[in-house]
Amino acid sequence: MKLHDLQPPSGSRKPKRRKGIGIAAGQGKTAGRGQKGQKSRSGGVKRGYFEGGQLPLVRKLPFARGVGFSNPYRIDYAPVNVRDLDMAFQAGAEVTPQALVEAGLVDKDEKYVAILGDGDLSVALKVTAHKFSAAAKAKIEQAGGTTEQIKVTRGGYRTR
């Protein structure tokens, strides 16, 4: 077999339908577009949500477009579990957000850190973070450690 012998399987390729080529062809005169109307004209096909020039429902409702509301004052915390602290730090160590970055538990881009209570803690640590879950605080103090919460300020938000 050579390159010039290759052919598509029979029946897989159909010839292009030539519309508007006479009555006998079956697609003559209106060429399958019906009689009059917007869809019979050239360029008459409109997008799916087109409502005849009226403002479409999709544009009236922001959530329908997937845009929705984004809260400018939302605070994202990087989660760190107590189990991770137990593996990464020795007894008596000071655990700060910077120390967590150096230990590889938090990305350096993360602004705020939350300590969560999943797992067990067997060493006493001095933990400083932006947020603690109740379970995490209890486990750290039960192991003989201390917790200190860093105050979180929301950028651009003023209280009176």
mmCIF file of C-alpha atoms in Angstrom:
data_model
loop_
_atom_site.group_PDB
_atom_site.id
_atom_site.type_symbol
_atom_site.label_atom_id
_atom_site.label_comp_id
_atom_site.label_asym_id
_atom_site.label_seq_id
_atom_site.Cartn_x
_atom_site.Cartn_y
_atom_site.Cartn_z
ATOM 1 C CA MET A 1 0.000 0.000 0.000
ATOM 2 C CA LYS A 2 1.269 3.450 -0.903
ATOM 3 C CA LEU A 3 0.214 6.947 0.064
ATOM 4 C CA HIS A 4 -1.729 7.475 -3.176
ATOM 5 C CA ASP A 5 -3.741 4.280 -2.509
ATOM 6 C CA LEU A 6 -5.281 5.638 0.723
ATOM 7 C CA GLN A 7 -8.994 6.456 0.569
ATOM 8 C CA PRO A 8 -11.640 7.132 3.205
ATOM 9 C CA PRO A 9 -14.070 4.257 3.896
ATOM 10 C CA SER A 10 -17.024 4.213 1.505
ATOM 11 C CA GLY A 11 -20.021 6.142 2.828
ATOM 12 C CA SER A 12 -17.998 8.248 5.291
ATOM 13 C CA ARG A 13 -17.714 11.273 2.973
ATOM 14 C CA LYS A 14 -20.790 12.843 1.420
ATOM 15 C CA PRO A 15 -20.742 15.412 -1.364
ATOM 16 C CA LYS A 16 -21.637 18.982 -0.366
ATOM 17 C CA ARG A 17 -25.343 19.758 -0.846
ATOM 18 C CA ARG A 18 -25.708 22.492 -3.513
ATOM 19 C CA LYS A 19 -28.667 24.606 -2.430
ATOM 20 C CA GLY A 20 -30.679 26.880 -4.699
ATOM 21 C CA ILE A 21 -29.703 25.052 -7.920
ATOM 22 C CA GLY A 22 -33.182 24.483 -9.380
ATOM 23 C CA ILE A 23 -36.531 22.916 -8.479
ATOM 24 C CA ALA A 24 -35.543 19.341 -9.360
ATOM 25 C CA ALA A 25 -32.644 19.342 -6.880
ATOM 26 C CA GLY A 26 -35.014 19.358 -3.896
ATOM 27 C CA GLN A 27 -33.360 22.434 -2.375
ATOM 28 C CA GLY A 28 -34.258 24.988 -5.044
ATOM 29 C CA LYS A 29 -36.062 28.343 -4.785
ATOM 30 C CA THR A 30 -35.947 29.043 -1.011
ATOM 31 C CA ALA A 31 -33.020 26.639 -0.472
ATOM 32 C CA GLY A 32 -34.518 25.029 2.647
ATOM 33 C CA ARG A 33 -35.033 28.346 4.464
ATOM 34 C CA GLY A 34 -38.826 28.381 4.232
ATOM 35 C CA GLN A 35 -40.734 31.473 3.129
ATOM 36 C CA LYS A 36 -40.212 35.006 4.496
ATOM 37 C CA GLY A 37 -38.835 36.155 7.818
ATOM 38 C CA GLN A 38 -35.615 36.984 9.614
ATOM 39 C CA LYS A 39 -34.271 33.442 9.345
ATOM 40 C CA SER A 40 -34.802 33.367 5.584
ATOM 41 C CA ARG A 41 -32.537 36.381 5.011
ATOM 42 C CA SER A 42 -28.773 36.344 4.803
ATOM 43 C CA GLY A 43 -27.174 36.881 8.207
ATOM 44 C CA GLY A 44 -30.515 36.074 9.834
ATOM 45 C CA VAL A 45 -29.266 33.537 12.375
ATOM 46 C CA LYS A 46 -29.190 35.101 15.867
ATOM 47 C CA ARG A 47 -27.418 33.827 18.991
ATOM 48 C CA GLY A 48 -29.310 31.566 21.370
ATOM 49 C CA TYR A 49 -30.332 34.137 23.983
ATOM 50 C CA PHE A 50 -31.341 36.860 21.491
ATOM 51 C CA GLU A 51 -34.796 38.231 22.386
ATOM 52 C CA GLY A 52 -35.579 40.406 19.380
ATOM 53 C CA GLY A 53 -33.639 43.424 20.599
ATOM 54 C CA GLN A 54 -35.138 43.404 24.106
ATOM 55 C CA LEU A 55 -32.548 43.295 26.924
ATOM 56 C CA PRO A 56 -32.003 39.555 27.416
ATOM 57 C CA LEU A 57 -32.803 37.958 30.762
ATOM 58 C CA VAL A 58 -29.196 36.748 30.949
ATOM 59 C CA ARG A 59 -27.977 40.345 31.016
ATOM 60 C CA LYS A 60 -30.517 41.410 33.638
ATOM 61 C CA LEU A 61 -29.359 38.845 36.197
ATOM 62 C CA PRO A 62 -25.663 39.042 37.127
ATOM 63 C CA PHE A 63 -25.610 35.624 38.836
ATOM 64 C CA ALA A 64 -26.901 33.951 35.667
ATOM 65 C CA ARG A 65 -23.687 34.966 33.872
ATOM 66 C CA GLY A 66 -21.550 33.424 36.588
ATOM 67 C CA VAL A 67 -20.208 36.805 37.670
ATOM 68 C CA GLY A 68 -22.139 37.299 40.899
ATOM 69 C CA PHE A 69 -21.040 39.341 43.888
ATOM 70 C CA SER A 70 -17.488 39.265 45.179
ATOM 71 C CA ASN A 71 -17.025 40.620 48.669
ATOM 72 C CA PRO A 72 -14.081 43.060 48.738
ATOM 73 C CA TYR A 73 -13.687 42.541 52.509
ATOM 74 C CA ARG A 74 -13.483 38.727 52.411
ATOM 75 C CA ILE A 75 -10.488 37.291 54.232
ATOM 76 C CA ASP A 76 -8.944 34.041 52.991
ATOM 77 C CA TYR A 77 -7.036 32.023 55.568
ATOM 78 C CA ALA A 78 -4.396 29.391 54.809
ATOM 79 C CA PRO A 79 -5.413 26.306 56.842
ATOM 80 C CA VAL A 80 -2.790 24.501 58.948
ATOM 81 C CA ASN A 81 -3.752 21.499 61.086
ATOM 82 C CA VAL A 82 -2.383 20.684 64.542
ATOM 83 C CA ARG A 83 -1.070 17.367 63.133
ATOM 84 C CA ASP A 84 1.167 19.337 60.730
ATOM 85 C CA LEU A 85 2.603 21.419 63.606
ATOM 86 C CA ASP A 86 3.398 18.208 65.518
ATOM 87 C CA MET A 87 5.457 16.866 62.592
ATOM 88 C CA ALA A 88 7.203 20.121 61.606
ATOM 89 C CA PHE A 89 8.286 21.664 64.941
ATOM 90 C CA GLN A 90 10.306 20.554 68.000
ATOM 91 C CA ALA A 91 9.113 21.029 71.589
ATOM 92 C CA GLY A 92 9.260 24.636 72.811
ATOM 93 C CA ALA A 93 9.465 26.123 69.290
ATOM 94 C CA GLU A 94 7.818 29.416 68.402
ATOM 95 C CA VAL A 95 5.341 28.921 65.565
ATOM 96 C CA THR A 96 4.646 32.135 63.629
ATOM 97 C CA PRO A 97 3.270 32.666 60.103
ATOM 98 C CA GLN A 98 6.867 33.243 58.928
ATOM 99 C CA ALA A 99 8.015 29.981 60.573
ATOM 100 C CA LEU A 100 5.157 28.146 58.833
ATOM 101 C CA VAL A 101 6.364 29.504 55.464
ATOM 102 C CA GLU A 102 9.921 28.358 56.207
ATOM 103 C CA ALA A 103 8.639 24.898 57.231
ATOM 104 C CA GLY A 104 6.752 24.648 53.913
ATOM 105 C CA LEU A 105 3.297 24.381 55.511
ATOM 106 C CA VAL A 106 2.063 27.690 54.032
ATOM 107 C CA ASP A 107 2.835 29.448 50.744
ATOM 108 C CA LYS A 108 4.691 32.747 51.084
ATOM 109 C CA ASP A 109 1.830 34.475 49.212
ATOM 110 C CA GLU A 110 -0.670 33.609 51.965
ATOM 111 C CA LYS A 111 -1.472 36.650 54.063
ATOM 112 C CA TYR A 112 -3.431 35.075 56.933
ATOM 113 C CA VAL A 113 -3.099 31.718 58.721
ATOM 114 C CA ALA A 114 -5.765 29.696 60.538
ATOM 115 C CA ILE A 115 -4.835 26.831 62.873
ATOM 116 C CA LEU A 116 -7.340 23.954 62.743
ATOM 117 C CA GLY A 117 -7.755 21.072 65.183
ATOM 118 C CA ASP A 118 -7.366 17.998 62.978
ATOM 119 C CA GLY A 119 -4.910 15.466 64.458
ATOM 120 C CA ASP A 120 -3.060 15.345 67.783
ATOM 121 C CA LEU A 121 -0.276 17.444 69.283
ATOM 122 C CA SER A 122 2.356 15.830 71.526
ATOM 123 C CA VAL A 123 4.813 18.749 71.954
ATOM 124 C CA ALA A 124 4.407 22.104 73.715
ATOM 125 C CA LEU A 125 4.517 24.986 71.224
ATOM 126 C CA LYS A 126 4.023 28.736 71.355
ATOM 127 C CA VAL A 127 1.708 29.303 68.398
ATOM 128 C CA THR A 128 1.004 32.755 66.946
ATOM 129 C CA ALA A 129 -1.596 32.941 64.144
ATOM 130 C CA HIS A 130 -4.477 35.018 62.829
ATOM 131 C CA LYS A 131 -7.229 32.545 63.745
ATOM 132 C CA PHE A 132 -7.666 29.396 65.852
ATOM 133 C CA SER A 133 -10.479 26.875 65.882
ATOM 134 C CA ALA A 134 -11.781 25.975 69.350
ATOM 135 C CA ALA A 135 -10.488 22.394 68.980
ATOM 136 C CA ALA A 136 -7.009 23.579 67.913
ATOM 137 C CA LYS A 137 -6.759 25.993 70.839
ATOM 138 C CA ALA A 138 -7.778 23.249 73.286
ATOM 139 C CA LYS A 139 -5.248 20.739 71.880
ATOM 140 C CA ILE A 140 -2.353 23.236 71.937
ATOM 141 C CA GLU A 141 -3.089 24.231 75.535
ATOM 142 C CA GLN A 142 -3.599 20.575 76.560
ATOM 143 C CA ALA A 143 -0.107 19.754 75.229
ATOM 144 C CA GLY A 144 1.328 22.544 77.420
ATOM 145 C CA GLY A 145 1.636 25.198 74.715
ATOM 146 C CA THR A 146 0.236 28.709 74.358
ATOM 147 C CA THR A 147 -1.771 30.477 71.658
ATOM 148 C CA GLU A 148 -1.585 34.119 70.627
ATOM 149 C CA GLN A 149 -3.975 35.621 68.085
ATOM 150 C CA ILE A 150 -2.773 38.289 65.636
ATOM 151 C CA LYS A 151 -5.337 41.026 64.987
ATOM 152 C CA VAL A 152 -6.709 40.983 61.441
ATOM 153 C CA THR A 153 -7.382 44.320 59.741
ATOM 154 C CA ARG A 154 -9.499 44.581 56.654
ATOM 155 C CA GLY A 155 -7.933 46.826 53.998
ATOM 156 C CA GLY A 156 -9.867 49.958 53.090
ATOM 157 C CA TYR A 157 -12.670 49.294 55.572
ATOM 158 C CA ARG A 158 -13.484 52.082 58.025
ATOM 159 C CA THR A 159 -15.687 51.735 61.106
ATOM 160 C CA ARG A 160 -17.284 54.713 62.809
#
